[in-house]
Tab-separated table of C-alpha atoms in Angstrom:
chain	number	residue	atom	x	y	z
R	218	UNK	CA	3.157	21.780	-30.975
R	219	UNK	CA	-0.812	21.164	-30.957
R	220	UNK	CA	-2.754	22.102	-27.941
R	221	UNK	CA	-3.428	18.669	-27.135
R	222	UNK	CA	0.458	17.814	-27.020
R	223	UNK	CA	1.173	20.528	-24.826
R	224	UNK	CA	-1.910	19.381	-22.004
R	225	UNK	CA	-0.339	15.806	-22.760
R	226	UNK	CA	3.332	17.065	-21.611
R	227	UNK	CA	1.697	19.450	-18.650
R	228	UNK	CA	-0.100	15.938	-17.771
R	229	UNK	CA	3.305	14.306	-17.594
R	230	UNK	CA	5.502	16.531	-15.726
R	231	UNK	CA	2.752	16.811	-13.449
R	232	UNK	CA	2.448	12.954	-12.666
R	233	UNK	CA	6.350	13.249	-12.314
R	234	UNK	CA	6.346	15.447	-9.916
R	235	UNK	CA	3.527	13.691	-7.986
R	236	UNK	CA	5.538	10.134	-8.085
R	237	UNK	CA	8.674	12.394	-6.714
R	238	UNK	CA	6.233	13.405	-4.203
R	239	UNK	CA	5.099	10.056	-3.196
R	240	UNK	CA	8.651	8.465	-3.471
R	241	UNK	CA	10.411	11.352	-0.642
R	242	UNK	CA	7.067	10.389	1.619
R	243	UNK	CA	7.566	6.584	1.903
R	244	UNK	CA	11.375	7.420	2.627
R	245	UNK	CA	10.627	9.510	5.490
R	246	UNK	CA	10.824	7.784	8.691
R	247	UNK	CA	10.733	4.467	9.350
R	248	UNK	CA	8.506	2.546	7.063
R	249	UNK	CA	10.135	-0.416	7.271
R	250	UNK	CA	9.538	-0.813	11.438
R	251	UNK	CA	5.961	-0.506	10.404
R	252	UNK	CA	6.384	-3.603	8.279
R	253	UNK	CA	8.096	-6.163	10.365
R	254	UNK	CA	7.268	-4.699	13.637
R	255	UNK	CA	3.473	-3.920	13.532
R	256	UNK	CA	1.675	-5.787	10.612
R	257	UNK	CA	4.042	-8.518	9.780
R	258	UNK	CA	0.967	-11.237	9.556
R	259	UNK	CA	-0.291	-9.255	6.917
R	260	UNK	CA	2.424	-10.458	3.839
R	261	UNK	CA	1.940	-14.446	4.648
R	262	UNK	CA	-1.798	-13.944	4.630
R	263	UNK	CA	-1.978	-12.392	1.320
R	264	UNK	CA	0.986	-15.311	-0.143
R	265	UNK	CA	-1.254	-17.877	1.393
R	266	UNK	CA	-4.357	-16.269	-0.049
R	267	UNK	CA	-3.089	-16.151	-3.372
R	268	UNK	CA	-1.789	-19.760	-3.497
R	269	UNK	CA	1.403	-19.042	-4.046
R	270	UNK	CA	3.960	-22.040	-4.710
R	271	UNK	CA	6.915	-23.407	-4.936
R	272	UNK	CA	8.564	-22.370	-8.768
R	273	UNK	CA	6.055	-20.151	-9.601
R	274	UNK	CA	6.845	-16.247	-11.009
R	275	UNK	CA	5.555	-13.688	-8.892
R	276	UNK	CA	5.167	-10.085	-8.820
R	277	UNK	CA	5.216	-7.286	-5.708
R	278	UNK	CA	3.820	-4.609	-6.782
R	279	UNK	CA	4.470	-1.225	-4.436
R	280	UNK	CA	6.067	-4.026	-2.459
R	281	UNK	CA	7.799	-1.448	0.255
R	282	UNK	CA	10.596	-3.692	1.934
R	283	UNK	CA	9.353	-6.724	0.981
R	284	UNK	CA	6.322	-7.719	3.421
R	285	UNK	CA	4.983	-9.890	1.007
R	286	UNK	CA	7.687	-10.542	-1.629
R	287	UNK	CA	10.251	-12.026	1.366
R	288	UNK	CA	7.363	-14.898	2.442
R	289	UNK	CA	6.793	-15.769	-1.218
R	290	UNK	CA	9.875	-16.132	-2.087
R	291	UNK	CA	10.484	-17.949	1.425
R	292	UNK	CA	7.487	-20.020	0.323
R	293	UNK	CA	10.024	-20.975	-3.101
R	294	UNK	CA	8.365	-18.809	-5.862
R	295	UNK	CA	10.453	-16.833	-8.422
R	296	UNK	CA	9.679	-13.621	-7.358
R	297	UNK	CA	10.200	-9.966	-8.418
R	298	UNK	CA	9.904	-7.164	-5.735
R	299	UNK	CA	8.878	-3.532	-7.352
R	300	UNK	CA	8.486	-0.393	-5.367
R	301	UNK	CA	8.539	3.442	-6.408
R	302	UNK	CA	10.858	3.911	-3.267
R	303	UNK	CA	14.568	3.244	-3.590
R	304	UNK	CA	15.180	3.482	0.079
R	305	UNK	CA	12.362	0.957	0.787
R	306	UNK	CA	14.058	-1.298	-1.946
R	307	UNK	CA	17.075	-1.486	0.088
R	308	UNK	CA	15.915	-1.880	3.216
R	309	UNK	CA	14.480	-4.787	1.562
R	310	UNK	CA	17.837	-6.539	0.551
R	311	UNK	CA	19.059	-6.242	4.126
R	312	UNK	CA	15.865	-7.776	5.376
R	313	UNK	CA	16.286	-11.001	2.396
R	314	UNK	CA	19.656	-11.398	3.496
R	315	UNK	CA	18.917	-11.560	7.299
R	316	UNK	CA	16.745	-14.046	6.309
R	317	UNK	CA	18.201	-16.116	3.518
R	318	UNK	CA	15.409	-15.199	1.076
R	319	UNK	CA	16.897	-14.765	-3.034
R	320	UNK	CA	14.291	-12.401	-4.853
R	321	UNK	CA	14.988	-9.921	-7.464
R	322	UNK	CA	14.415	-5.717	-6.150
R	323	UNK	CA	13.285	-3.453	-8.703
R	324	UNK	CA	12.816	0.074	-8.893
R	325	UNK	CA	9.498	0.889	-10.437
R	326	UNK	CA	5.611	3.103	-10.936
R	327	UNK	CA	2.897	0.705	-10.083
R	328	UNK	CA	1.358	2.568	-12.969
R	329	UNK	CA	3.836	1.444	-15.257
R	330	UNK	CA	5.261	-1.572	-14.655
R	331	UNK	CA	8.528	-2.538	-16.976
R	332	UNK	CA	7.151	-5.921	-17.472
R	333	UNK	CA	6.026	-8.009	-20.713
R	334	UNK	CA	2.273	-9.211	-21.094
R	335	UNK	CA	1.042	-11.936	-18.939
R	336	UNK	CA	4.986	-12.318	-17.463
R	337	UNK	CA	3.979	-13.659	-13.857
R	338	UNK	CA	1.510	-16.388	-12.024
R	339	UNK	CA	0.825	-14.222	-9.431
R	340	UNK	CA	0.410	-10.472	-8.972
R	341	UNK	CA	0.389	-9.307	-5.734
R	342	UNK	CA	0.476	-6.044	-3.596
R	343	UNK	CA	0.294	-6.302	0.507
R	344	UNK	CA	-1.085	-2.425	1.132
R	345	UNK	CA	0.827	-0.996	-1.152
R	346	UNK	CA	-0.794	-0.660	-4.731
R	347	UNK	CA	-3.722	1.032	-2.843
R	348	UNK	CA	-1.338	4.363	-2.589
R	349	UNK	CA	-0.936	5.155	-6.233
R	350	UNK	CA	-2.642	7.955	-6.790
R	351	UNK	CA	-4.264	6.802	-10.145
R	352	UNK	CA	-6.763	3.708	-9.406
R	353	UNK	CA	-7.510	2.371	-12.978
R	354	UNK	CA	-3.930	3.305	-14.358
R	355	UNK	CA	-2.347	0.760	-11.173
R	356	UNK	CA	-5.369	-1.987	-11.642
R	357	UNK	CA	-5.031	-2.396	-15.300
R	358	UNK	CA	-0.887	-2.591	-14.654
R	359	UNK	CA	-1.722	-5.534	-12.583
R	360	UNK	CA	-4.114	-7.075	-14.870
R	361	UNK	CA	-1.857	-6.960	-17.630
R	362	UNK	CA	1.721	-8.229	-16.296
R	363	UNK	CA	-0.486	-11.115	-15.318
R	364	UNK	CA	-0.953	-14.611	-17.318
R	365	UNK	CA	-4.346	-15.283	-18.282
R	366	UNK	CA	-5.407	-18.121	-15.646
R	367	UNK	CA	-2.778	-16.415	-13.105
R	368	UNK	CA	-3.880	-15.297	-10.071
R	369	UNK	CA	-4.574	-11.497	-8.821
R	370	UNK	CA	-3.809	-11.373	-4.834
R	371	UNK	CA	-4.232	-7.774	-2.826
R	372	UNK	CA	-4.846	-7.433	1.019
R	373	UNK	CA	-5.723	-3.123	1.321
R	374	UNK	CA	-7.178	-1.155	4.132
R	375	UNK	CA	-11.069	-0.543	3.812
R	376	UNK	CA	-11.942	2.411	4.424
R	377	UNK	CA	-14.009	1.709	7.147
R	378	UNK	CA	-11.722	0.208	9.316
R	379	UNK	CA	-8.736	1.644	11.617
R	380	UNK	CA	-6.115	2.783	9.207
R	381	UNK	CA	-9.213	4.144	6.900
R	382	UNK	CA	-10.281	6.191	9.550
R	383	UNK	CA	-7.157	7.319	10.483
R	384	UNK	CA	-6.903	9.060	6.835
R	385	UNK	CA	-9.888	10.242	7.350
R	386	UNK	CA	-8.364	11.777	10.449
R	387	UNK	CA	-5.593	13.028	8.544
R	388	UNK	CA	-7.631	14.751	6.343
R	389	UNK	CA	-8.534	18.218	7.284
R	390	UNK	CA	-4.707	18.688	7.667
R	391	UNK	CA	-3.360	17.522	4.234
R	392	UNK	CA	-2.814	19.798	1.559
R	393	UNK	CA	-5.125	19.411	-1.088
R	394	UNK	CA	-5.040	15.702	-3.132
R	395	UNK	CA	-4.117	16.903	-7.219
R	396	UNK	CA	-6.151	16.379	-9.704
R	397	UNK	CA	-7.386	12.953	-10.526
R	398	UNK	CA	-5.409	11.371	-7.321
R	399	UNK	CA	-8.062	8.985	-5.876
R	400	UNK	CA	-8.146	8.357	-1.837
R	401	UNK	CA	-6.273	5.051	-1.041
R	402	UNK	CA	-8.561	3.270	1.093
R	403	UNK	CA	-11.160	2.854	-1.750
R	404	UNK	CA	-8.486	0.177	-2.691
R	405	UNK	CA	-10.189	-1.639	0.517
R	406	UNK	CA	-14.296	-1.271	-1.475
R	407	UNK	CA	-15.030	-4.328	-2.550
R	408	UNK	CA	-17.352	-2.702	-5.204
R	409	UNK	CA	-14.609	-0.329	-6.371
R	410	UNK	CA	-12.306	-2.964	-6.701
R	411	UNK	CA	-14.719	-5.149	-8.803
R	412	UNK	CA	-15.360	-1.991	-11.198
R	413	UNK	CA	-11.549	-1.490	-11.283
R	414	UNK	CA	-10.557	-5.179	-12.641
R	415	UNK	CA	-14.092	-5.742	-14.357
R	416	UNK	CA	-14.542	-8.798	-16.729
R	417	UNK	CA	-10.679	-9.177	-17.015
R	418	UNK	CA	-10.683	-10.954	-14.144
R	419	UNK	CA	-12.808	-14.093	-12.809
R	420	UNK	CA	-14.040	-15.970	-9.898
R	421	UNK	CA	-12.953	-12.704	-7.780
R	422	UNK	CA	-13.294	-13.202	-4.208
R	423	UNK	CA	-13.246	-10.708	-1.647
R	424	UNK	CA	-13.241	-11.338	2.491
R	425	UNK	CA	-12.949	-8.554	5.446
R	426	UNK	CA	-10.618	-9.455	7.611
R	427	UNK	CA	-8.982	-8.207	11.059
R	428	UNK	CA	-5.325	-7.673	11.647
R	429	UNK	CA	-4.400	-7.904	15.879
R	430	UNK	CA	-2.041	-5.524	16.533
R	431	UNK	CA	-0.847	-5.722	20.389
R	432	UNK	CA	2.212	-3.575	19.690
R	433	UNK	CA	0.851	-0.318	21.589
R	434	UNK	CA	1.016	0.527	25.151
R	435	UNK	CA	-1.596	3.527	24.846
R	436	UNK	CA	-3.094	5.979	22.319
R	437	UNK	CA	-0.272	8.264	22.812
R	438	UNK	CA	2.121	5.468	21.917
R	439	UNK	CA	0.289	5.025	19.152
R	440	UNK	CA	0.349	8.364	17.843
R	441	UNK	CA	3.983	9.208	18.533
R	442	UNK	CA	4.734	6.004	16.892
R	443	UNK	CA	2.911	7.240	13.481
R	444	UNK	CA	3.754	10.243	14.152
R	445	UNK	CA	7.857	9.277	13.271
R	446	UNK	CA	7.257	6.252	11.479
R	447	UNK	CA	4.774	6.342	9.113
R	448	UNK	CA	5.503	8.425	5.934
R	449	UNK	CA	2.148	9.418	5.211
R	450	UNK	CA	1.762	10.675	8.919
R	451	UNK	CA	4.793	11.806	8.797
R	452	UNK	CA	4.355	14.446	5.546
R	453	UNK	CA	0.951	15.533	6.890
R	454	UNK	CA	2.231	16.313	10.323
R	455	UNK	CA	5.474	18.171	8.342
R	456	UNK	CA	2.301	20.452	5.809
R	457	UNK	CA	0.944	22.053	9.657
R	458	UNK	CA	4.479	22.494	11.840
R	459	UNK	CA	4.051	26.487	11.412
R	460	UNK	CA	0.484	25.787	12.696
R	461	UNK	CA	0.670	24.966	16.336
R	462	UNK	CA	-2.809	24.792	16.925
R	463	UNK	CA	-3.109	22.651	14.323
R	464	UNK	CA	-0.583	19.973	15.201
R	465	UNK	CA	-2.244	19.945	18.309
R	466	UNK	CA	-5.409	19.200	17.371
R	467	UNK	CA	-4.252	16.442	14.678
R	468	UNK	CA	-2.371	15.063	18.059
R	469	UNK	CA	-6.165	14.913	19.828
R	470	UNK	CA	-7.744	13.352	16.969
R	471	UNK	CA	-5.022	10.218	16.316
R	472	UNK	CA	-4.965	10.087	20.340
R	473	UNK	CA	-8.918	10.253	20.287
R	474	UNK	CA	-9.489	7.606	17.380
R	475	UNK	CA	-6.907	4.912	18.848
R	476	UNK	CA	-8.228	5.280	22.462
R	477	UNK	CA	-12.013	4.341	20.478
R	478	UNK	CA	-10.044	1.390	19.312
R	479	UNK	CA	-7.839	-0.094	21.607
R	480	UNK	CA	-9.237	-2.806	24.074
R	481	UNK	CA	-7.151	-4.477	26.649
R	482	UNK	CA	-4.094	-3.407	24.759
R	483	UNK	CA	-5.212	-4.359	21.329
R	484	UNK	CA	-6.761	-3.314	18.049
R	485	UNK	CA	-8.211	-5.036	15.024
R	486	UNK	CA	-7.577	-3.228	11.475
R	487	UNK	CA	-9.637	-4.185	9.121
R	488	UNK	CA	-8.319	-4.915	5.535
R	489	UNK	CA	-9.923	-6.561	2.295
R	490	UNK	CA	-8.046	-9.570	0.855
R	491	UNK	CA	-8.673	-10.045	-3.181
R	492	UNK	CA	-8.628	-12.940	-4.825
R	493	UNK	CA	-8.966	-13.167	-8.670
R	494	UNK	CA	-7.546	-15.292	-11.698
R	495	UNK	CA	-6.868	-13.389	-14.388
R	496	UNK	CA	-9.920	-13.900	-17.400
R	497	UNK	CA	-8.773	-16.023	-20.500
R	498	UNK	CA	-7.777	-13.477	-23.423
């Protein structure tokens, strides 16, 4: 075996163990409460943004339980719902059901989607995409499962805004990121996402926008809420439990950042919605 096949097989069993480590996260707690329960405005927005219709093949990608995929297929498209998760997957199905959606769930790496070139209109991904850990690897996924003249749609945190803060936050407390694993709110740049989909895409579009969330009583709500729901939360709080000064002070600094935040009850989050047709090949 050459040198360069043995890095290449390190390389891989690394990434596998990464994805394992992403997949367990997004099972833990309650991910699917944070979907229909705090931003559920946030899947019709990016449908609507991304002109999705009636017939028309569409793509989730990192589609959780189906935030986005369950409007656009309510909406009458064809659509495929992908997610690394199997336990977000499922909760998914119940969700469709409930609601007398039909969309096909899929088990799958946003970095590697199981998809022929240029199979679907529309290729979506409603704050989801923006958590796989390799940036250009998940962009040029999305780029190429898509037809040329279909449409790129992605609504992600900026990292400026609430939920980017909140990682920032988070932080000081995480173990190390691996090697090559980029930060997820740079999803929410609207330079780094231009330099991500480059000349393969035209007439991109990109627009700030503010999500209302009125779900939270307090700071404190808001942090125990995160603090049992929200898998990334969840696996950070889970690296410092031996560390009880630590967990306190993580407490402070979620309690701290929501009370800067919350007016009369409410919060804005800010996210970036993308808009792009894929480039002519």
């Amino acid at each position: 075996m050459t040198e360069a096949s043995e890095a290449g097989q390190t390389q891989a069993k690394a990434d596998q163990a990464l994805k394992a480590k992403h997949r367990a996260m997004w099972a833990l707690g309650d991910y699917p409460a944070v979907a229909t329960d705090v931003i559920p405005a946030l899947g019709p927005e990016l449908v609507r943004g991304s002109g999705v219709r009636p017939g028309s093949r569409v793509l989730d990608v990192a589609a959780g339980s189906g935030n986005a995929a369950i409007p656009a297929a309510m909406a009458g498209a064809d659509v495929v719902a992908v997610d690394l998760t199997p336990e977000l997957l499922e909760a998914g199905r119940q969700l469709a059901d409930e609601r007398g959606a039909e969309l096909e769930w899929r088990e799958g790496d946003a970095e590697a989607l199981s998809f022929a070139d240029g199979d679907f209109d529309t290729v979506m991904s409603c704050v989801g995409v923006m958590f796989a850990p390799h940036h250009q690897q998940a962009a040029d996924e999305l780029v190429r499962v898509c037809r040329p003249g279909g449409r790129i749609g992605l609504i992600n945190w900026t990292p400026e805004g609430f939920i980017g803060q909140m990682f920032a936050a988070m932080r000081p407390y995480a173990p190390p990121p691996p090697p090559g694993a980029q930060p997820p709110p740079l999803w929410g740049d609207e330079e780094h996402v231009r330099a991500l989909l480059g000349d393969r895409v035209t007439g991109l579009d990109a627009r700030r926008q503010a999500l209302h969330v009125d779900q939270f009583t307090g700071p404190e709500d808001f942090r125990d809420f995160f603090k049992s729901s929200y898998g990334p939360t969840i696996a950070v709080y889970r690296a410092i439990a031996d560390d009880p000064e630590k967990v306190a002070a993580l407490d402070a600094a979620l309690v701290d950042l929501a009370a800067r935040h919350l007016e009369d009850g409410a919060m804005d989050w800010e996210y970036l919605l993308v808009t792009a047709d894929r480039a002519a090949a």
